[in-house]
mmCIF file of C-alpha atoms in Angstrom:
data_model
loop_
_atom_site.group_PDB
_atom_site.id
_atom_site.type_symbol
_atom_site.label_atom_id
_atom_site.label_comp_id
_atom_site.label_asym_id
_atom_site.label_seq_id
_atom_site.Cartn_x
_atom_site.Cartn_y
_atom_site.Cartn_z
ATOM 1 C CA MET C 1 -9.310 27.139 -0.410
ATOM 2 C CA GLN C 2 -7.367 24.122 0.864
ATOM 3 C CA LYS C 3 -7.707 25.469 4.407
ATOM 4 C CA ILE C 4 -11.476 24.852 4.145
ATOM 5 C CA TYR C 5 -11.173 21.096 4.381
ATOM 6 C CA MET C 6 -7.945 21.011 6.418
ATOM 7 C CA ASP C 7 -9.712 22.838 9.273
ATOM 8 C CA SER C 8 -12.545 20.282 9.087
ATOM 9 C CA MET C 9 -10.030 17.458 9.210
ATOM 10 C CA GLY C 10 -8.379 18.983 12.257
ATOM 11 C CA LYS C 11 -11.770 19.123 13.962
ATOM 12 C CA LEU C 12 -12.462 15.463 13.048
ATOM 13 C CA LYS C 13 -9.175 14.349 14.599
ATOM 14 C CA SER C 14 -9.654 16.501 17.685
ATOM 15 C CA GLU C 15 -13.166 15.195 18.417
ATOM 16 C CA MET C 16 -12.255 11.557 17.755
ATOM 17 C CA ASP C 17 -9.150 11.805 19.940
ATOM 18 C CA ARG C 18 -11.182 13.334 22.746
ATOM 19 C CA ALA C 19 -13.699 10.472 22.616
ATOM 20 C CA GLY C 20 -11.177 7.843 23.798
ATOM 21 C CA ASN C 21 -10.803 4.210 22.703
ATOM 22 C CA SER C 22 -13.402 2.081 24.445
ATOM 23 C CA CYS C 23 -14.499 -0.819 22.234
ATOM 24 C CA PHE C 24 -17.692 0.953 21.192
ATOM 25 C CA ILE C 25 -15.922 4.232 20.402
ATOM 26 C CA ALA C 26 -13.132 2.438 18.535
ATOM 27 C CA TYR C 27 -15.795 0.599 16.534
ATOM 28 C CA ALA C 28 -17.465 3.945 15.733
ATOM 29 C CA LYS C 29 -14.134 5.395 14.591
ATOM 30 C CA VAL C 30 -13.354 2.474 12.283
ATOM 31 C CA VAL C 31 -16.801 2.404 10.653
ATOM 32 C CA THR C 32 -16.913 6.183 10.257
ATOM 33 C CA LEU C 33 -13.420 6.460 8.760
ATOM 34 C CA ALA C 34 -13.934 3.488 6.435
ATOM 35 C CA VAL C 35 -17.162 5.011 5.111
ATOM 36 C CA MET C 36 -15.585 8.478 4.789
ATOM 37 C CA ASN C 37 -12.616 7.235 2.762
ATOM 38 C CA MET C 38 -14.756 5.068 0.504
ATOM 39 C CA ARG C 39 -17.178 7.936 -0.108
ATOM 40 C CA TYR C 40 -14.215 10.109 -1.083
ATOM 41 C CA GLU C 41 -13.455 7.689 -3.945
ATOM 42 C CA LYS C 42 -16.667 8.903 -5.610
ATOM 43 C CA ILE C 43 -15.283 12.441 -5.486
ATOM 44 C CA ALA C 44 -11.783 11.416 -6.532
ATOM 45 C CA PHE C 45 -12.803 9.607 -9.710
ATOM 46 C CA ASN C 46 -15.508 12.023 -10.837
ATOM 47 C CA LYS C 47 -14.116 14.366 -13.511
ATOM 48 C CA GLY C 48 -17.346 16.376 -13.757
ATOM 49 C CA LEU C 49 -17.582 17.873 -10.270
ATOM 50 C CA ASN C 50 -19.755 20.975 -9.885
ATOM 51 C CA ASP C 51 -17.792 22.165 -6.839
ATOM 52 C CA HIS C 52 -14.112 22.128 -5.957
ATOM 53 C CA PRO C 53 -13.083 18.840 -4.254
ATOM 54 C CA TYR C 54 -11.912 20.845 -1.234
ATOM 55 C CA VAL C 55 -15.501 21.999 -0.671
ATOM 56 C CA LEU C 56 -16.950 18.524 -1.257
ATOM 57 C CA THR C 57 -14.370 16.930 1.056
ATOM 58 C CA LYS C 58 -15.241 19.443 3.785
ATOM 59 C CA GLU C 59 -18.875 18.351 3.482
ATOM 60 C CA LEU C 60 -17.783 14.711 3.555
ATOM 61 C CA ILE C 61 -15.831 15.263 6.776
ATOM 62 C CA GLU C 62 -18.777 17.083 8.342
ATOM 63 C CA ASP C 63 -20.974 14.092 7.469
ATOM 64 C CA ALA C 64 -18.401 11.806 9.107
ATOM 65 C CA LEU C 65 -18.446 13.904 12.278
ATOM 66 C CA THR C 66 -22.241 13.800 12.386
ATOM 67 C CA MET C 67 -22.188 10.015 11.960
ATOM 68 C CA PHE C 68 -19.488 9.567 14.615
ATOM 69 C CA ASN C 69 -21.182 11.811 17.164
ATOM 70 C CA ALA C 70 -24.496 10.018 16.638
ATOM 71 C CA MET C 71 -22.796 6.691 17.401
ATOM 72 C CA CYS C 72 -21.035 8.172 20.415
ATOM 73 C CA ASP C 73 -24.410 9.309 21.718
ATOM 74 C CA ALA C 74 -25.336 5.642 22.084
ATOM 75 C CA SER C 75 -22.057 4.608 23.732
ATOM 76 C CA PHE C 76 -23.787 4.296 27.123
ATOM 77 C CA ILE C 77 -24.872 0.784 26.086
ATOM 78 C CA GLU C 78 -21.334 -0.672 26.241
ATOM 79 C CA SER C 79 -19.505 -2.199 29.179
ATOM 80 C CA GLY C 80 -16.489 0.134 28.959
ATOM 81 C CA LYS C 81 -13.699 -2.227 27.854
ATOM 82 C CA THR C 82 -10.827 -0.753 25.838
ATOM 83 C CA ALA C 83 -10.122 -2.056 22.346
ATOM 84 C CA LYS C 84 -7.796 -4.980 23.096
ATOM 85 C CA LYS C 85 -4.036 -4.441 23.134
ATOM 86 C CA LEU C 86 -2.490 -1.250 21.792
ATOM 87 C CA LYS C 87 -0.403 -1.132 18.640
ATOM 88 C CA SER C 88 3.367 -1.185 18.675
ATOM 89 C CA ARG C 89 4.776 2.326 18.414
ATOM 90 C CA ASP C 90 7.832 0.980 16.538
ATOM 91 C CA LYS C 91 7.196 1.736 12.865
ATOM 92 C CA GLU C 92 8.559 -1.477 11.376
ATOM 93 C CA GLU C 93 7.194 -3.776 14.073
ATOM 94 C CA LYS C 94 3.766 -2.213 13.579
ATOM 95 C CA HIS C 95 3.901 -2.967 9.870
ATOM 96 C CA ARG C 96 5.252 -6.476 10.395
ATOM 97 C CA LEU C 97 2.279 -7.308 12.593
ATOM 98 C CA LEU C 98 -0.204 -5.542 10.303
ATOM 99 C CA PHE C 99 0.840 -7.160 7.031
ATOM 100 C CA ASN C 100 1.430 -10.558 8.594
ATOM 101 C CA GLU C 101 -2.274 -10.469 9.573
ATOM 102 C CA ILE C 102 -3.767 -9.626 6.194
ATOM 103 C CA TRP C 103 -1.789 -11.472 3.509
ATOM 104 C CA ASP C 104 -2.519 -15.086 4.476
ATOM 105 C CA LYS C 105 -6.325 -14.900 4.433
ATOM 106 C CA TYR C 106 -7.041 -15.173 0.701
ATOM 107 C CA ASN C 107 -8.900 -18.245 -0.487
ATOM 108 C CA SER C 108 -7.722 -19.880 -3.744
ATOM 109 C CA GLU C 109 -10.151 -18.023 -5.991
ATOM 110 C CA GLU C 110 -9.423 -14.648 -4.400
ATOM 111 C CA PHE C 111 -5.685 -15.244 -4.645
ATOM 112 C CA GLU C 112 -5.807 -16.188 -8.336
ATOM 113 C CA GLY C 113 -7.757 -13.020 -9.040
ATOM 114 C CA TYR C 114 -5.109 -11.055 -7.152
ATOM 115 C CA VAL C 115 -2.302 -12.683 -9.157
ATOM 116 C CA ASP C 116 -4.107 -11.801 -12.378
ATOM 117 C CA ARG C 117 -4.192 -8.116 -11.357
ATOM 118 C CA TYR C 118 -0.399 -8.099 -11.363
ATOM 119 C CA VAL C 119 -0.213 -10.069 -14.599
ATOM 120 C CA TYR C 120 -2.366 -7.325 -16.089
ATOM 121 C CA ARG C 121 -0.077 -4.606 -14.685
ATOM 122 C CA ILE C 122 2.981 -6.338 -16.155
ATOM 123 C CA ASN C 123 1.314 -6.648 -19.554
ATOM 124 C CA VAL C 124 -0.233 -3.171 -19.680
ATOM 125 C CA ASN C 125 3.289 -1.782 -19.156
ATOM 126 C CA ASN C 126 4.792 -4.089 -21.823
ATOM 127 C CA LEU C 127 7.292 -5.620 -19.397
ATOM 128 C CA ALA C 128 6.960 -9.288 -20.359
ATOM 129 C CA ASP C 129 10.132 -9.210 -22.469
ATOM 130 C CA LEU C 130 12.142 -7.924 -19.488
ATOM 131 C CA ILE C 131 10.827 -10.755 -17.332
ATOM 132 C CA LYS C 132 10.742 -13.773 -19.642
ATOM 133 C CA ASP C 133 13.352 -16.403 -18.657
ATOM 134 C CA LYS C 134 14.769 -14.043 -16.019
ATOM 135 C CA SER C 135 15.523 -14.476 -12.315
ATOM 136 C CA CYS C 136 13.385 -12.102 -10.234
ATOM 137 C CA VAL C 137 13.157 -11.020 -6.600
ATOM 138 C CA ASP C 138 10.348 -9.283 -4.708
ATOM 139 C CA LEU C 139 11.547 -7.393 -1.621
ATOM 140 C CA GLY C 140 8.589 -7.356 0.747
ATOM 141 C CA CYS C 141 6.619 -9.983 -1.144
ATOM 142 C CA GLY C 142 3.755 -10.470 1.333
ATOM 143 C CA ASN C 143 1.932 -13.639 0.274
ATOM 144 C CA GLY C 144 4.011 -13.942 -2.908
ATOM 145 C CA VAL C 145 1.339 -12.626 -5.269
ATOM 146 C CA PHE C 146 3.736 -10.651 -7.479
ATOM 147 C CA CYS C 147 6.150 -13.593 -7.665
ATOM 148 C CA PHE C 148 3.401 -15.858 -9.017
ATOM 149 C CA ALA C 149 2.420 -13.158 -11.520
ATOM 150 C CA LEU C 150 6.053 -13.003 -12.701
ATOM 151 C CA LEU C 151 6.094 -16.758 -13.213
ATOM 152 C CA LYS C 152 2.827 -16.547 -15.171
ATOM 153 C CA CYS C 153 4.541 -13.985 -17.403
ATOM 154 C CA GLY C 154 7.451 -16.304 -18.149
ATOM 155 C CA ALA C 155 10.006 -15.633 -15.423
ATOM 156 C CA ARG C 156 12.416 -18.504 -14.941
ATOM 157 C CA TYR C 157 12.673 -18.083 -11.164
ATOM 158 C CA ALA C 158 11.105 -15.854 -8.503
ATOM 159 C CA ALA C 159 12.347 -15.253 -4.964
ATOM 160 C CA GLY C 160 10.263 -13.515 -2.311
ATOM 161 C CA ILE C 161 11.462 -11.896 0.909
ATOM 162 C CA ASP C 162 9.177 -10.740 3.700
ATOM 163 C CA PHE C 163 9.419 -10.182 7.461
ATOM 164 C CA GLY C 164 6.023 -11.792 8.084
ATOM 165 C CA ASP C 165 6.411 -15.519 8.621
ATOM 166 C CA ASP C 166 2.688 -16.258 8.180
ATOM 167 C CA SER C 167 2.798 -14.523 4.799
ATOM 168 C CA ILE C 168 5.855 -16.520 3.744
ATOM 169 C CA GLN C 169 4.270 -19.793 4.846
ATOM 170 C CA TYR C 170 1.209 -18.916 2.746
ATOM 171 C CA ALA C 171 3.429 -18.267 -0.297
ATOM 172 C CA LYS C 172 5.271 -21.558 0.215
ATOM 173 C CA ALA C 173 1.981 -23.447 0.432
ATOM 174 C CA VAL C 174 0.787 -21.881 -2.840
ATOM 175 C CA ALA C 175 4.093 -22.757 -4.541
ATOM 176 C CA ASN C 176 3.796 -26.341 -3.338
ATOM 177 C CA GLU C 177 0.191 -26.597 -4.496
ATOM 178 C CA LYS C 178 1.175 -25.295 -7.946
ATOM 179 C CA ASN C 179 4.283 -27.529 -8.174
ATOM 180 C CA LEU C 180 6.481 -24.437 -8.313
ATOM 181 C CA ASP C 181 8.856 -25.260 -5.451
ATOM 182 C CA GLU C 182 11.865 -25.505 -7.773
ATOM 183 C CA ARG C 183 11.123 -22.160 -9.446
ATOM 184 C CA THR C 184 10.521 -20.190 -6.240
ATOM 185 C CA HIS C 185 12.280 -19.366 -3.001
ATOM 186 C CA PHE C 186 10.367 -17.678 -0.194
ATOM 187 C CA VAL C 187 12.201 -16.649 2.960
ATOM 188 C CA THR C 188 11.401 -14.755 6.145
ATOM 189 C CA SER C 189 14.039 -12.052 6.204
ATOM 190 C CA SER C 190 14.697 -8.335 6.423
ATOM 191 C CA VAL C 191 14.939 -6.405 3.162
ATOM 192 C CA TYR C 192 17.971 -4.683 4.683
ATOM 193 C CA ILE C 193 20.045 -7.884 4.754
ATOM 194 C CA THR C 194 18.916 -10.573 2.317
ATOM 195 C CA PRO C 195 20.310 -14.127 2.057
ATOM 196 C CA TYR C 196 21.370 -13.759 -1.600
ATOM 197 C CA GLU C 197 24.770 -13.307 -3.213
ATOM 198 C CA ASP C 198 25.865 -10.238 -5.145
ATOM 199 C CA ASN C 199 24.515 -9.935 -8.715
ATOM 200 C CA SER C 200 21.897 -12.682 -8.247
ATOM 201 C CA PHE C 201 18.872 -11.256 -10.070
ATOM 202 C CA ASP C 202 17.866 -9.757 -13.420
ATOM 203 C CA PHE C 203 14.707 -8.060 -12.170
ATOM 204 C CA ALA C 204 13.834 -6.677 -8.718
ATOM 205 C CA ILE C 205 10.561 -5.423 -7.291
ATOM 206 C CA GLN C 206 9.537 -3.396 -4.290
ATOM 207 C CA ASN C 207 5.830 -2.897 -4.630
ATOM 208 C CA GLY C 208 4.743 -0.410 -1.989
ATOM 209 C CA VAL C 209 7.077 -1.617 0.773
ATOM 210 C CA PHE C 210 10.008 0.771 1.165
ATOM 211 C CA HIS C 211 7.718 3.703 2.040
ATOM 212 C CA HIS C 212 6.938 1.883 5.315
ATOM 213 C CA LEU C 213 10.595 1.542 6.363
ATOM 214 C CA LYS C 214 12.723 3.550 8.765
ATOM 215 C CA ASP C 215 15.647 3.514 6.302
ATOM 216 C CA TYR C 216 14.473 2.971 2.739
ATOM 217 C CA GLU C 217 17.882 3.960 1.331
ATOM 218 C CA GLN C 218 19.483 0.989 3.072
ATOM 219 C CA ALA C 219 16.901 -1.232 1.361
ATOM 220 C CA ILE C 220 17.719 0.382 -2.000
ATOM 221 C CA MET C 221 21.419 -0.333 -1.426
ATOM 222 C CA GLU C 222 20.644 -3.987 -0.666
ATOM 223 C CA THR C 223 18.556 -4.188 -3.856
ATOM 224 C CA ARG C 224 21.523 -2.739 -5.768
ATOM 225 C CA ARG C 225 23.820 -5.382 -4.257
ATOM 226 C CA ILE C 226 21.747 -8.394 -5.314
ATOM 227 C CA LEU C 227 20.723 -7.003 -8.728
ATOM 228 C CA LYS C 228 22.917 -7.655 -11.754
ATOM 229 C CA PRO C 229 24.428 -4.649 -13.585
ATOM 230 C CA GLY C 230 21.898 -3.667 -16.217
ATOM 231 C CA GLY C 231 19.108 -5.308 -14.215
ATOM 232 C CA TRP C 232 15.710 -3.679 -13.919
ATOM 233 C CA PHE C 233 13.936 -2.427 -10.789
ATOM 234 C CA TRP C 234 10.155 -1.949 -10.365
ATOM 235 C CA TYR C 235 9.836 0.687 -7.637
ATOM 236 C CA TYR C 236 6.360 1.609 -6.394
ATOM 237 C CA THR C 237 5.832 4.249 -3.719
ATOM 238 C CA ASP C 238 3.166 6.738 -2.651
ATOM 239 C CA GLY C 239 3.378 10.252 -4.010
ATOM 240 C CA GLU C 240 2.870 13.341 -1.888
ATOM 241 C CA GLY C 241 0.121 15.947 -1.719
ATOM 242 C CA GLY C 242 -3.517 15.411 -2.576
ATOM 243 C CA ILE C 243 -6.712 15.041 -0.581
ATOM 244 C CA SER C 244 -6.709 11.246 -0.641
ATOM 245 C CA TYR C 245 -3.349 10.987 1.132
ATOM 246 C CA ASP C 246 -4.448 13.618 3.662
ATOM 247 C CA LEU C 247 -7.591 11.647 4.525
ATOM 248 C CA TRP C 248 -5.759 8.328 4.912
ATOM 249 C CA ASP C 249 -2.904 9.856 6.939
ATOM 250 C CA THR C 250 -5.371 11.537 9.293
ATOM 251 C CA SER C 251 -7.313 8.270 9.658
ATOM 252 C CA VAL C 252 -4.111 6.409 10.583
ATOM 253 C CA GLU C 253 -3.258 9.028 13.185
ATOM 254 C CA ILE C 254 -6.758 8.841 14.706
ATOM 255 C CA LEU C 255 -6.545 5.024 14.908
ATOM 256 C CA ARG C 256 -2.922 5.018 16.116
ATOM 257 C CA ASP C 257 -3.829 3.069 19.289
ATOM 258 C CA VAL C 258 -6.547 0.843 17.824
ATOM 259 C CA PRO C 259 -5.122 -2.608 16.961
ATOM 260 C CA SER C 260 -5.210 -3.616 13.301
ATOM 261 C CA ASP C 261 -6.891 -6.980 13.996
ATOM 262 C CA PHE C 262 -9.745 -5.055 15.642
ATOM 263 C CA VAL C 263 -10.076 -2.981 12.452
ATOM 264 C CA GLU C 264 -9.975 -6.084 10.246
ATOM 265 C CA ASP C 265 -12.600 -7.895 12.345
ATOM 266 C CA ILE C 266 -14.999 -4.972 11.909
ATOM 267 C CA LEU C 267 -14.491 -4.888 8.134
ATOM 268 C CA GLU C 268 -15.060 -8.640 7.893
ATOM 269 C CA SER C 269 -18.303 -8.277 9.861
ATOM 270 C CA MET C 270 -19.423 -5.695 7.271
ATOM 271 C CA ASN C 271 -19.117 -8.320 4.490
ATOM 272 C CA VAL C 272 -16.418 -6.320 2.695
ATOM 273 C CA SER C 273 -14.587 -8.164 -0.104
ATOM 274 C CA ARG C 274 -11.122 -9.538 0.687
ATOM 275 C CA ASN C 275 -9.362 -7.022 -1.590
ATOM 276 C CA LYS C 276 -11.238 -4.132 0.019
ATOM 277 C CA ILE C 277 -10.496 -5.509 3.504
ATOM 278 C CA VAL C 278 -6.791 -5.473 2.638
ATOM 279 C CA HIS C 279 -7.074 -1.993 1.101
ATOM 280 C CA LEU C 280 -8.949 -0.545 4.074
ATOM 281 C CA THR C 281 -6.949 -2.328 6.781
ATOM 282 C CA ASP C 282 -3.776 -1.036 5.142
ATOM 283 C CA GLY C 283 -5.166 2.475 4.599
ATOM 284 C CA LEU C 284 -6.468 2.821 8.169
ATOM 285 C CA ASN C 285 -3.337 1.433 9.852
ATOM 286 C CA ALA C 286 -0.167 1.748 7.780
ATOM 287 C CA THR C 287 2.139 4.767 7.997
ATOM 288 C CA TYR C 288 3.347 6.033 4.620
ATOM 289 C CA ALA C 289 6.359 8.185 3.810
ATOM 290 C CA HIS C 290 5.240 10.257 0.835
ATOM 291 C CA THR C 291 7.586 11.563 -1.853
ATOM 292 C CA SER C 292 7.700 13.105 -5.316
ATOM 293 C CA TRP C 293 8.970 11.847 -8.674
ATOM 294 C CA ASP C 294 11.922 14.259 -8.522
ATOM 295 C CA LYS C 295 12.885 13.335 -4.962
ATOM 296 C CA ILE C 296 12.776 9.548 -5.347
ATOM 297 C CA THR C 297 14.431 9.438 -8.773
ATOM 298 C CA SER C 298 17.199 11.642 -7.364
ATOM 299 C CA VAL C 299 17.768 9.125 -4.550
ATOM 300 C CA LEU C 300 17.718 6.186 -6.962
ATOM 301 C CA SER C 301 20.171 8.011 -9.261
ATOM 302 C CA ARG C 302 22.545 8.497 -6.364
ATOM 303 C CA HIS C 303 22.585 4.713 -5.892
ATOM 304 C CA GLY C 304 23.364 3.958 -9.511
ATOM 305 C CA PHE C 305 19.919 3.665 -11.120
ATOM 306 C CA GLY C 306 18.823 5.415 -14.306
ATOM 307 C CA ASP C 307 16.678 5.106 -17.449
ATOM 308 C CA PHE C 308 13.600 6.108 -15.440
ATOM 309 C CA LYS C 309 10.157 5.462 -16.858
ATOM 310 C CA ARG C 310 6.823 6.086 -15.147
ATOM 311 C CA LEU C 311 4.594 3.026 -15.272
ATOM 312 C CA THR C 312 0.823 2.820 -15.049
ATOM 313 C CA GLY C 313 -1.290 0.896 -12.561
ATOM 314 C CA GLY C 314 -3.816 0.334 -15.304
ATOM 315 C CA PHE C 315 -6.981 0.139 -13.190
ATOM 316 C CA ASP C 316 -9.696 2.760 -12.747
ATOM 317 C CA THR C 317 -8.836 3.176 -9.057
ATOM 318 C CA ASP C 318 -5.106 3.778 -9.616
ATOM 319 C CA PHE C 319 -3.801 7.324 -9.221
ATOM 320 C CA ASP C 320 -2.059 7.291 -12.599
ATOM 321 C CA LEU C 321 -0.469 10.308 -14.269
ATOM 322 C CA ASP C 322 -2.939 10.299 -17.174
ATOM 323 C CA LYS C 323 -5.847 10.543 -14.709
ATOM 324 C CA ILE C 324 -4.208 13.447 -12.888
ATOM 325 C CA GLN C 325 -3.542 15.323 -16.130
ATOM 326 C CA ALA C 326 -7.026 14.672 -17.561
ATOM 327 C CA ASP C 327 -8.862 15.905 -14.450
ATOM 328 C CA PRO C 328 -9.202 19.680 -13.899
ATOM 329 C CA TYR C 329 -8.748 19.037 -10.162
ATOM 330 C CA GLY C 330 -6.320 16.136 -10.591
ATOM 331 C CA LYS C 331 -3.403 17.689 -8.695
ATOM 332 C CA ASP C 332 -5.646 18.677 -5.766
ATOM 333 C CA LYS C 333 -7.205 15.201 -5.597
ATOM 334 C CA PHE C 334 -4.138 13.007 -6.160
ATOM 335 C CA GLY C 335 -1.039 15.162 -5.658
ATOM 336 C CA GLU C 336 1.923 13.331 -7.230
ATOM 337 C CA GLY C 337 -0.232 10.224 -7.569
ATOM 338 C CA ASP C 338 0.987 6.629 -7.488
ATOM 339 C CA LEU C 339 4.678 6.544 -8.371
ATOM 340 C CA ARG C 340 5.320 3.296 -10.229
ATOM 341 C CA ILE C 341 8.823 3.601 -11.571
ATOM 342 C CA LEU C 342 10.847 1.324 -13.828
ATOM 343 C CA CYS C 343 14.578 1.961 -13.667
ATOM 344 C CA ARG C 344 17.824 0.216 -14.548
ATOM 345 C CA LEU C 345 20.983 -0.401 -12.533
ATOM 346 C CA MET C 346 23.542 1.483 -14.578
ATOM 347 C CA GLU C 347 26.655 0.705 -12.552
ATOM 348 C CA LYS C 348 28.000 -0.992 -9.449
#
């Protein structure tokens, strides 16, 4: 039955690829794919479906093709320009440019709401005692949101590393505004080679970063180096399988030559909320390496980590294990789901 929607997805990609990337066509692709993926959320989080999600997703993709072709039919009105510069084909440079664009655009109210989401995730997983009075590091911190959540939960010190300088400057400005300069350290750096000494931190985080890297094991080894023996590691990565991941991955491939700032500009013009702009700009542009619980815990074990526990995202839109197990089509919809893992460095 899976072939039903996979064939439709292949047709979607084929027709969109054939249409080219003039500004008008690129606009049509972005709007169509954004709408398609958001409409899928209504399928994903509905536990009372009358039809199999494969069938409903096929219909969704057919709707997307109808919408796209209707827009293409009006493409004669444009001047014929292509959609600005093309993306970098280097995986890490692409992500550096993408995330450096999106993390520094939160206003104060939006940012505080974002911080509170991570405070909630820390508390819903009962992690405050592991964080209180501890030194923490976020590898791939973006605008520092998780670091500020850690401080709100009682961390003594929080360091953030990111390869996007605009993101780091945003985090520094927030720290200065909150009089937290002495309890934070934000630095533009690679997660492969950080500026910290061995055994510097009690708690480390990579929150959806290592699955964008060329060599995530090197980043794990660097985390191991700077984490104290017995220190804890929050490791969040995308699972594998599931319709949602298929739709996003196909969307990214279709938009592979459409610049991310072009995508973001369109979403902003649609009056999409800042959190949804980030979610959609990421989902339509970022390349994810998917994995399973068994695969990633095996890798982490090989590098000295153990005491694995699966955490929860805690929000209705998270692909948590309890949602997968409670839904008759959970595995088809979400695959392995969101893999939020807490583990401990057992040895050096």
